[in-house]
XYZ file of N, CA, C and O in Angstrom:
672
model
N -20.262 14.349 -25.780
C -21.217 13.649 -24.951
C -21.349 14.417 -23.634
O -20.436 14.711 -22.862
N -22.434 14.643 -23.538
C -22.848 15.227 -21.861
C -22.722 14.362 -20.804
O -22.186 13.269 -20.984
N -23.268 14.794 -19.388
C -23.208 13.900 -18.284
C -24.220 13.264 -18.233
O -24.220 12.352 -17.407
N -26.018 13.555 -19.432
C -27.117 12.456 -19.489
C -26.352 11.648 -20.433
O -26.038 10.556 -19.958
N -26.006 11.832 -21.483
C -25.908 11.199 -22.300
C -25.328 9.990 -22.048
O -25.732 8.854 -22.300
N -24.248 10.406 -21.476
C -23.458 8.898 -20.781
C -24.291 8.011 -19.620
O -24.526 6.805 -19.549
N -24.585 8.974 -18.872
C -25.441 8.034 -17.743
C -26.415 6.881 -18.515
O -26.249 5.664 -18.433
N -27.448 7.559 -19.267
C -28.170 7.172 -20.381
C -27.670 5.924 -20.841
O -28.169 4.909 -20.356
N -26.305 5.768 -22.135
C -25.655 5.027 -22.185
C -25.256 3.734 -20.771
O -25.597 2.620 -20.373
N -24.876 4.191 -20.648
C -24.518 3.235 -19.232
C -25.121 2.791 -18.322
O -24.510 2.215 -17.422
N -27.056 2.984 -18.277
C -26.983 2.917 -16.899
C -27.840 1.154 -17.630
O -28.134 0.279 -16.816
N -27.999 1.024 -18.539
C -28.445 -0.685 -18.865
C -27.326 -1.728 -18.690
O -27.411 -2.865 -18.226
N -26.081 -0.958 -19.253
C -25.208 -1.896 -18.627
C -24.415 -2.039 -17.309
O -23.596 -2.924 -17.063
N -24.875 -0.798 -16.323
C -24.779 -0.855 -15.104
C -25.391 -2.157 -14.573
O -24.791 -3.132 -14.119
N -26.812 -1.956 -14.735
C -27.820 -2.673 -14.254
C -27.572 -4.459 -14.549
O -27.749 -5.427 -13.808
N -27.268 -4.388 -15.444
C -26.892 -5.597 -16.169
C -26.198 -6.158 -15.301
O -26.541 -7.157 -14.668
N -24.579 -5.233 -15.139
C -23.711 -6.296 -14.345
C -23.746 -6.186 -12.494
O -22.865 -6.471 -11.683
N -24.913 -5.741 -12.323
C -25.472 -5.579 -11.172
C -26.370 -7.021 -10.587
O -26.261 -7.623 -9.519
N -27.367 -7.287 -11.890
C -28.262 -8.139 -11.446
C -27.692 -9.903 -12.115
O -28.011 -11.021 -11.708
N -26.769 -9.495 -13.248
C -25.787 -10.677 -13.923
C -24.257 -10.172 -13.723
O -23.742 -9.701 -14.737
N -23.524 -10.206 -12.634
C -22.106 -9.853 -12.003
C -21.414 -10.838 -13.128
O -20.331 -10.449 -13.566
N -21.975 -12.165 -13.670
C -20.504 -12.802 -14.166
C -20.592 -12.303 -15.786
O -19.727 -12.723 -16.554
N -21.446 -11.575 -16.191
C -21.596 -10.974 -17.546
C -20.753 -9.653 -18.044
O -20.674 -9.133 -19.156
N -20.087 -9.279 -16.641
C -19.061 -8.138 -16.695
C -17.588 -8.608 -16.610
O -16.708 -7.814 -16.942
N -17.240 -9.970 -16.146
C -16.189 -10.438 -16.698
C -15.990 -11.255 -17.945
O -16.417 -12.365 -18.261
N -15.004 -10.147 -18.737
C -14.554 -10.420 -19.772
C -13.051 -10.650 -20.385
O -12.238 -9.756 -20.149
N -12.695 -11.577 -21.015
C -10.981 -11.645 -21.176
C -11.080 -10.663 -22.560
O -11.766 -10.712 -23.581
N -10.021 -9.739 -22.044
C -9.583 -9.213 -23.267
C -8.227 -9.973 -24.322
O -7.570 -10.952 -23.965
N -8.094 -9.416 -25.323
C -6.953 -10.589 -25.900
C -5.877 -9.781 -26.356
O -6.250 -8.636 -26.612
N -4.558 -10.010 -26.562
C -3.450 -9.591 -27.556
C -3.079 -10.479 -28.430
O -3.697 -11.540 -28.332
N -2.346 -10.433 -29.195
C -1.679 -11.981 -29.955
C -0.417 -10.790 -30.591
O -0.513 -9.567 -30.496
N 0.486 -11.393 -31.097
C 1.518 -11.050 -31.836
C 2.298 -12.159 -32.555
O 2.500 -13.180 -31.898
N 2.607 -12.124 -33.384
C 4.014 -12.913 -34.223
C 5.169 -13.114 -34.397
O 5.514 -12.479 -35.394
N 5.872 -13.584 -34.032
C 7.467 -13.721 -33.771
C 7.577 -13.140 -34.933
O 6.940 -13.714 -35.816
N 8.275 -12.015 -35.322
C 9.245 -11.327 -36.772
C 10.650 -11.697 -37.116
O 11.280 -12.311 -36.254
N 11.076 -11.490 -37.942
C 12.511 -11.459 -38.944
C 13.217 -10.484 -37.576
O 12.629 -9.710 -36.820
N 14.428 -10.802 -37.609
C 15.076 -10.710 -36.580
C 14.383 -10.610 -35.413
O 13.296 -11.081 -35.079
N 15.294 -9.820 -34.756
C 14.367 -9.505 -33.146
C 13.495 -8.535 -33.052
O 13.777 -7.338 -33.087
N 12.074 -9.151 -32.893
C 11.077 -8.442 -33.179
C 9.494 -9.021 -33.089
O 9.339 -10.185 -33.458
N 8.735 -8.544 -32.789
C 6.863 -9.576 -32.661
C 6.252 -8.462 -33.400
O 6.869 -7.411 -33.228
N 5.225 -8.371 -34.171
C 4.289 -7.624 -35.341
C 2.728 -8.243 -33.950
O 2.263 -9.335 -33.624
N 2.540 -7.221 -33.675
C 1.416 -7.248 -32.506
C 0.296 -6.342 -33.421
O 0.329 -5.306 -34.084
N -0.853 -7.509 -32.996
C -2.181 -6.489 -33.938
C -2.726 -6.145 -32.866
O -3.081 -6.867 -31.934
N -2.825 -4.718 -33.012
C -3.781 -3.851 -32.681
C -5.230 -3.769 -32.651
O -5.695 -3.013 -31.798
N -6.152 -4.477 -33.508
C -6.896 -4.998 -34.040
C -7.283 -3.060 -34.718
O -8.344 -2.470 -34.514
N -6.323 -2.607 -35.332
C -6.669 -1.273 -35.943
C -5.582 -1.244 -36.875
O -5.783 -0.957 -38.054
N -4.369 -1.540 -36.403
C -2.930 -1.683 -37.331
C -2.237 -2.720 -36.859
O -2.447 -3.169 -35.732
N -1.209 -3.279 -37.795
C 0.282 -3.907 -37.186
C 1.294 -2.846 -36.220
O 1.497 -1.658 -36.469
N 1.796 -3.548 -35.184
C 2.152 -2.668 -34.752
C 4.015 -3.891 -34.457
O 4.033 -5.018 -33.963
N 5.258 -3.082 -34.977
C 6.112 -3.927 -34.951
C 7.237 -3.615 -33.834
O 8.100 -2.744 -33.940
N 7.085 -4.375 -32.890
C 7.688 -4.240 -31.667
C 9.264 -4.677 -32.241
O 9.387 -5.559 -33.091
N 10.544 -3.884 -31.615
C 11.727 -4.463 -30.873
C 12.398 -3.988 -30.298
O 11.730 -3.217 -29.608
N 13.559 -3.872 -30.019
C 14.324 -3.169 -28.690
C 14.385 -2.707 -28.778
O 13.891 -2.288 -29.825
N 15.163 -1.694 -27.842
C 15.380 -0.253 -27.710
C 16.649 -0.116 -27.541
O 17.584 -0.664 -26.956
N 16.339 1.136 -28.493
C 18.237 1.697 -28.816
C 19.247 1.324 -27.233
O 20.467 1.448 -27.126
N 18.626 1.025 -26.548
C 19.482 0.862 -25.649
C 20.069 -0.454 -24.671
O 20.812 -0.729 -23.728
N 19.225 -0.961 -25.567
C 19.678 -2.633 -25.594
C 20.320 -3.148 -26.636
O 20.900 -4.224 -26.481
N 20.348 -2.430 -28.009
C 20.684 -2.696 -29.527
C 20.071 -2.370 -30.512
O 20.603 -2.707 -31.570
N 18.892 -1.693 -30.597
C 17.744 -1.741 -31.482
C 18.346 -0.339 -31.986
O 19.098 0.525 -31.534
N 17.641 -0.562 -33.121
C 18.061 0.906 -34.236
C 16.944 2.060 -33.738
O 17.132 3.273 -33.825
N 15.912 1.506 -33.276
C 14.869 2.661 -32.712
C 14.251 2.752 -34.231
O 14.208 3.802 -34.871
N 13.896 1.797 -34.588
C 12.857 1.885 -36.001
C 11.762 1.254 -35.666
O 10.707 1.682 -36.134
N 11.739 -0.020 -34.698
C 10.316 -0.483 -34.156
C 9.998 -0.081 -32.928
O 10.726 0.568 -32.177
N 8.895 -0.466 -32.709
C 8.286 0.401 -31.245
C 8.836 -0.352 -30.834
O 9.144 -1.407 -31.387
N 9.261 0.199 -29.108
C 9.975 -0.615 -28.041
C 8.518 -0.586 -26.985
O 7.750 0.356 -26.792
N 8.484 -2.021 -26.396
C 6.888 -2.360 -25.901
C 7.439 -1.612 -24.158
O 6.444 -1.773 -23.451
N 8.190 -1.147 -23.578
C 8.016 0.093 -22.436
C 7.454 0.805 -22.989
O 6.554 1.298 -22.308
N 7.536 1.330 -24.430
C 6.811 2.898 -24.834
C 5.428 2.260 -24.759
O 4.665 2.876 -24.016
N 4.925 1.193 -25.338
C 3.992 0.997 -25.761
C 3.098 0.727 -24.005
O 1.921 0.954 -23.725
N 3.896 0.337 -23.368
C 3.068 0.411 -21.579
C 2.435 1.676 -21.331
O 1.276 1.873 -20.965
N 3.512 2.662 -21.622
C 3.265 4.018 -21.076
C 2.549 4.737 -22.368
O 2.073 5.847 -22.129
N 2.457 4.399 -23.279
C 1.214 4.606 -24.275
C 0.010 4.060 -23.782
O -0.937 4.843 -23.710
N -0.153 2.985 -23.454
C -1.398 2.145 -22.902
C -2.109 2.857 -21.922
O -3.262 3.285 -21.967
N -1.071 2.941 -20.823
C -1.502 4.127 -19.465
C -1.807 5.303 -20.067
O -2.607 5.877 -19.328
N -1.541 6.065 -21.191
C -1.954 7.418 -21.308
C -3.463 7.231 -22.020
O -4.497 7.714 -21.558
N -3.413 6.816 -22.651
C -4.734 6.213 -23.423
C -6.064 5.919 -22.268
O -7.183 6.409 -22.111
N -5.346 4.964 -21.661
C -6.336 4.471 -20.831
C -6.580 5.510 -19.664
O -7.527 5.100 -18.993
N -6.169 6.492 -19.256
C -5.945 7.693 -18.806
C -6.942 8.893 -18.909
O -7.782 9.524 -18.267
N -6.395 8.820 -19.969
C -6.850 10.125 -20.968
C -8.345 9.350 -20.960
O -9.056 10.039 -20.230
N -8.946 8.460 -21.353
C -10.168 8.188 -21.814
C -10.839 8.314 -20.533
O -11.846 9.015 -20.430
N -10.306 7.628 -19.470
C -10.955 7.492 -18.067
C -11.306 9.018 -17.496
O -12.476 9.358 -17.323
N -10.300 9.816 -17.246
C -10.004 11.332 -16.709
C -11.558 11.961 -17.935
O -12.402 12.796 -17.613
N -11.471 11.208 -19.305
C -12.895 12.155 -20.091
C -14.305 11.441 -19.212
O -15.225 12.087 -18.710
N -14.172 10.206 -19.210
C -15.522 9.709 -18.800
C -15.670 10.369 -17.500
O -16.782 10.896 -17.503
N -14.974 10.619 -16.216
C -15.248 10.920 -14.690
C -15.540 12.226 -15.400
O -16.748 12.460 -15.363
N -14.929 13.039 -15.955
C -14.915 14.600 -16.415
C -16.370 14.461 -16.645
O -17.130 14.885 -15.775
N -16.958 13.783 -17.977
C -18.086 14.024 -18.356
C -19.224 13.587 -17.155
O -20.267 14.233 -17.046
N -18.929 12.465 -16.296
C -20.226 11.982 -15.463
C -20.363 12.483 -14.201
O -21.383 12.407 -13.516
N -19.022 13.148 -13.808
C -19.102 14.899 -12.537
C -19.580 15.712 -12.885
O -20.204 16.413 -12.089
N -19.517 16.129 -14.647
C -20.434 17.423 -15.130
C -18.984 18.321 -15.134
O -18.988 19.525 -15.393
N -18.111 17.787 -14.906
C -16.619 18.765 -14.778
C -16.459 19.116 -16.798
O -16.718 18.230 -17.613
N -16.114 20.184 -17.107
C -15.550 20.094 -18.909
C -14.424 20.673 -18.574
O -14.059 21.471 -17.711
N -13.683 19.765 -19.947
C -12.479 19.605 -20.031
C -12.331 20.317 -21.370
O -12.877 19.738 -22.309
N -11.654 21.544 -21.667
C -11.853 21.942 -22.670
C -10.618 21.674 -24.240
O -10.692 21.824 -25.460
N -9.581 21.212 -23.238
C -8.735 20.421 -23.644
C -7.555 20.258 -22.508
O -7.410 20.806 -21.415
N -6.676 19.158 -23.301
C -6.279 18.269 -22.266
C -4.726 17.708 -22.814
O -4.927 17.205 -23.920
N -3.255 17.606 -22.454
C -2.494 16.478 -22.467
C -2.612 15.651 -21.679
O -2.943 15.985 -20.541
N -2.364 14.144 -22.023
C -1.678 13.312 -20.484
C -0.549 12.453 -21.280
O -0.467 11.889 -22.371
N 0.433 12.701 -19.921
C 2.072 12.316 -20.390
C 2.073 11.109 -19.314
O 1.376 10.826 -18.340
N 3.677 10.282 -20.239
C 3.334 9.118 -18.802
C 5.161 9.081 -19.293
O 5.571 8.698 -20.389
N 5.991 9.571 -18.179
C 7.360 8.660 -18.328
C 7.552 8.356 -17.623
O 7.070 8.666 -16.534
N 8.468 7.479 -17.877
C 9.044 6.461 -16.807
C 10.827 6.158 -16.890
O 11.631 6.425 -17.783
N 10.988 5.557 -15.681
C 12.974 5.202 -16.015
C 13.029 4.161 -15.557
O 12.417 3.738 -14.576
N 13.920 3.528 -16.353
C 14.301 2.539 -16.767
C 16.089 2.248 -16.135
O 16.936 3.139 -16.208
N 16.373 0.898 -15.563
C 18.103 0.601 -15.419
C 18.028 -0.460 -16.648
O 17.385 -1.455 -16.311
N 18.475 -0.513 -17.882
C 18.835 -1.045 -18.140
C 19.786 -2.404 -18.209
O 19.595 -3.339 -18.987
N 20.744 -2.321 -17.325
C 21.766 -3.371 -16.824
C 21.040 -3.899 -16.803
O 21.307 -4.789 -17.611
N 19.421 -4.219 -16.122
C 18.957 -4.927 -15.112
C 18.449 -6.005 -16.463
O 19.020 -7.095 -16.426
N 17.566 -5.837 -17.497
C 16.860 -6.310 -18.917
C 18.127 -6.577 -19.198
O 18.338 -7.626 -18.589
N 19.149 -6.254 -19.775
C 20.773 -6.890 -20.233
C 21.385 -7.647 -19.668
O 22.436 -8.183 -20.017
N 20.569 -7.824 -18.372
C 21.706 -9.051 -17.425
C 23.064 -8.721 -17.046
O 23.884 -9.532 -16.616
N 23.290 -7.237 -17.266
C 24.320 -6.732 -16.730
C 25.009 -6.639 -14.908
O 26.119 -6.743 -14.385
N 23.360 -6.345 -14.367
C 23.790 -6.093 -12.763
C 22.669 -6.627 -12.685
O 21.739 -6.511 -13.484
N 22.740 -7.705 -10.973
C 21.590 -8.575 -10.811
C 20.864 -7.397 -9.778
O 19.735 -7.548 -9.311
N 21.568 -6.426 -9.566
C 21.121 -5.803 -8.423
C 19.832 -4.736 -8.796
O 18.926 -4.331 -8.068
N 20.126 -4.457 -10.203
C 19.081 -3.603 -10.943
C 18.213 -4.165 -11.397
O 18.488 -5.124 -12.118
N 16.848 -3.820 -11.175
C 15.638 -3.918 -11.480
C 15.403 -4.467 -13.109
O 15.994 -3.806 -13.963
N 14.569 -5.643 -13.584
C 14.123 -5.534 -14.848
C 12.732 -5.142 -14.671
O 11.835 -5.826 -14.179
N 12.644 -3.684 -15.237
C 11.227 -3.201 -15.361
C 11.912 -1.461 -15.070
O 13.007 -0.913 -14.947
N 10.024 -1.006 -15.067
C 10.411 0.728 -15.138
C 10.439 0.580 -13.330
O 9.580 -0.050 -12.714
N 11.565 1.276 -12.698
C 11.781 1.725 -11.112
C 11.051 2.829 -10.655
O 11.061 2.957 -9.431
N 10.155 4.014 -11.564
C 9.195 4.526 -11.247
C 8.328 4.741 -12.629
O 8.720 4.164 -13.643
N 7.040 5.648 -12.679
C 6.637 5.954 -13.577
C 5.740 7.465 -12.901
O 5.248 7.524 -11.774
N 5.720 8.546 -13.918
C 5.452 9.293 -13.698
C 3.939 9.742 -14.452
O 4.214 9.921 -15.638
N 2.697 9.950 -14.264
C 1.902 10.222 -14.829
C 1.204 11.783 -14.633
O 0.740 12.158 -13.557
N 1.222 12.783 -16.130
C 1.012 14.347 -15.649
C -0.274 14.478 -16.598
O -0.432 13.830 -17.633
N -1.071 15.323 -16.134
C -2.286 15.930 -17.004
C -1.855 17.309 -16.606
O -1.511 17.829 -15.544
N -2.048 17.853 -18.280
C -2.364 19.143 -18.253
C -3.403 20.068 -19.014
O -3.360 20.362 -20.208
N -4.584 20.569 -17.845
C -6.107 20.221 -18.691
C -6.101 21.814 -18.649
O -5.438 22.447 -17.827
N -7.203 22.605 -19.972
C -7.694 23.484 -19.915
C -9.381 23.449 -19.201
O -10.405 23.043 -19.751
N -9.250 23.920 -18.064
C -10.786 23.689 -17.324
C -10.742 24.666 -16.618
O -9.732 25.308 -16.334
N -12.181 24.926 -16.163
C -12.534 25.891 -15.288
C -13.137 25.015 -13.594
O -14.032 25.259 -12.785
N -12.470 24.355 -13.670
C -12.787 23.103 -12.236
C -12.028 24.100 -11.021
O -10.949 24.690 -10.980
N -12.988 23.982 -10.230
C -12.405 24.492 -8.974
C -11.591 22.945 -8.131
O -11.711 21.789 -8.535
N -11.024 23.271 -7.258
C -10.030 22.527 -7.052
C -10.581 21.581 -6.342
O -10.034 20.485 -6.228
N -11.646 21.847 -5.813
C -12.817 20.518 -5.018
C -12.787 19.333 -6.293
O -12.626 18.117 -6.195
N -12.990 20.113 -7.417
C -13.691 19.195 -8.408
C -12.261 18.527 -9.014
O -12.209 17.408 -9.524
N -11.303 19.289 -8.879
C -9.674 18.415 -9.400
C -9.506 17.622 -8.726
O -8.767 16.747 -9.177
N -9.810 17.496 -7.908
C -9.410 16.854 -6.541
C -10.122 15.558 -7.079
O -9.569 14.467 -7.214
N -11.688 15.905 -7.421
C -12.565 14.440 -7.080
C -12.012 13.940 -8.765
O -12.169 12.756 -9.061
N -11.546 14.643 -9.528
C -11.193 14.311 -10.905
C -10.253 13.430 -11.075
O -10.165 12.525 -11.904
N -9.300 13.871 -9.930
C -7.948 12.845 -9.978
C -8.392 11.595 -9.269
O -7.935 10.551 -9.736
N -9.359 11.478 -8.019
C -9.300 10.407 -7.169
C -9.785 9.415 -8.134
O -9.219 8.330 -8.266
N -10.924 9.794 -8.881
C -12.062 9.032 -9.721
C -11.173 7.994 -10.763
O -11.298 6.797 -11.025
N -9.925 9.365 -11.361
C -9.768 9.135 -12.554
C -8.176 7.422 -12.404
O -7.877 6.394 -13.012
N -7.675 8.296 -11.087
C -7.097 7.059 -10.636
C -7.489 5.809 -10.273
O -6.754 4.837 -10.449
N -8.692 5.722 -9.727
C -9.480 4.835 -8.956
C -9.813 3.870 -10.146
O -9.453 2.695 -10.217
N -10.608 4.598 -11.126
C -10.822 3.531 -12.516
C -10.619 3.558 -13.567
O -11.397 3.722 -14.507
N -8.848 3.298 -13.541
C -8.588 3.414 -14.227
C -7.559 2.245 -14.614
O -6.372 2.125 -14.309
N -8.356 1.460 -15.349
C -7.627 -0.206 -15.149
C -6.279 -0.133 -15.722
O -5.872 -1.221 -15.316
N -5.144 0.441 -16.471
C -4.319 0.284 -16.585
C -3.294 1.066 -15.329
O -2.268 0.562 -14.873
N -3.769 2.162 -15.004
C -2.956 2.539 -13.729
C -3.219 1.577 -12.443
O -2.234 1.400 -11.725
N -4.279 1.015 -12.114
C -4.671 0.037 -11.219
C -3.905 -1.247 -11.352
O -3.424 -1.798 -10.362
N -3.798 -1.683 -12.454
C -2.968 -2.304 -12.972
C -1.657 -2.725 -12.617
O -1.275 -3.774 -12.099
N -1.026 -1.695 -12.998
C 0.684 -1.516 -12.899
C 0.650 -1.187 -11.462
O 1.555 -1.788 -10.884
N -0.108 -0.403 -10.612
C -0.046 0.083 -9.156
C -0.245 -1.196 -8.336
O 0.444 -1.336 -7.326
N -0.899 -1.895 -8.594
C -1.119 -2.794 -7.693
C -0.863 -4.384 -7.989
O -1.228 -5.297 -7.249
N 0.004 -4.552 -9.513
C 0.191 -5.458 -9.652
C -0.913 -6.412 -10.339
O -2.053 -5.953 -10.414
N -0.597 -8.049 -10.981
C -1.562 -8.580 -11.249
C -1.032 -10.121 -11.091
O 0.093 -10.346 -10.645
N -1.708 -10.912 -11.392
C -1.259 -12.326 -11.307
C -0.909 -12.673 -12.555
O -1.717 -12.375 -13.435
N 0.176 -13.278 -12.901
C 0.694 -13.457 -13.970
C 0.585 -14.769 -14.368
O 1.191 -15.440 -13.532
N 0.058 -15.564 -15.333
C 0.805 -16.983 -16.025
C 1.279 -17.078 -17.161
O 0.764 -16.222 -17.880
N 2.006 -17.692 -17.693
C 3.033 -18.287 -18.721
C 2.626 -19.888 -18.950
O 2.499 -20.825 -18.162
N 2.466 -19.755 -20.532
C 2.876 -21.173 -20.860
C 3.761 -21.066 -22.018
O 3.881 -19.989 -22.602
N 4.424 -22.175 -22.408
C 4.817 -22.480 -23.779
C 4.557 -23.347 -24.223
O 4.437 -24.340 -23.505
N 4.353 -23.436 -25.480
C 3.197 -25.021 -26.200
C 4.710 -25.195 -27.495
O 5.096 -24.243 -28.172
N 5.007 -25.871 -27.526
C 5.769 -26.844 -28.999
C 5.161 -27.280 -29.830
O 4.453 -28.148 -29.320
N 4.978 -27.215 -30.881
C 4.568 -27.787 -32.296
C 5.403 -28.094 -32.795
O 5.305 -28.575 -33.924
């Protein structure tokens, strides 16, 4: 896709949530299933995908552990964002990784030490692109690509959280 092509694409539903603002909020959904031992079978709406711990809580490391699956989310959502700014600057990307790790205290998820964090204590996000972008244009590549990029926006700035539990 070029930089008309997308504009093209996009600019009806620009307009759209320009002149109808509440037609651009949308809930997205997850669902998953409690599994046989410790474990939730989360649809993808493409595959099953069977979440449980990580070897380092107890898990054999045979189901996905849902930290990987965060920092999968961020690369994805990343990677797609970093193509769309690429394509609508006119910047080409002739190819591309994006990595996302992160570290983890464990104690903290084990209830071991109250003093350690439950969650990742940093996360690291790297692209490494084949381009001919002068560094003006890396520059506006990264601001863009950070700026909208709802899963790094996300985790960076936090979100409002609720919880329920329902009994049957």
């Amino acid at each position: 896709m070029n930089t008309n092509e997308l504009k093209e694409l996009q600019a009806p539903i620009k307009e759209k949530y320009k002149v109808e603002p509440g037609s651009a909020l949308i809930t997205l959904k997850a669902q998953g299933n409690i599994g046989e031992g410790i474990s939730c079978k989360v649809d993808t709406g493409r595959a099953l995908v069977e979440a449980g711990l990580h070897p380092a809580t107890g898990g054999d490391g045979m189901l996905a552990c849902s930290g990987d699956m965060l920092l999968e989310a961020l690369v994805a959502c990343a990677g797609v964002t970093l193509s769309a700014v690429a394509t609508a600057i006119g910047v080409e990307i002739k190819s591309g990784t994006v990595k996302a790790e992160g570290d983890l205290d464990f104690r903290g998820t084990l209830g071991v030490s109250k003093e350690a964090a439950v969650g990742f204590k940093q996360i690291r996000l790297s692209f490494d692109l084949d381009s001919d972008a002068t560094e003006e244009q890396l520059a506006s590549l990264s601001k863009l690509t950070e700026r909208y990029c709802v899963i790094y926006q996300t985790i960076r700035g936090g979100t409002d959280l609720e919880t329920s539990y329902n009994i049957t």
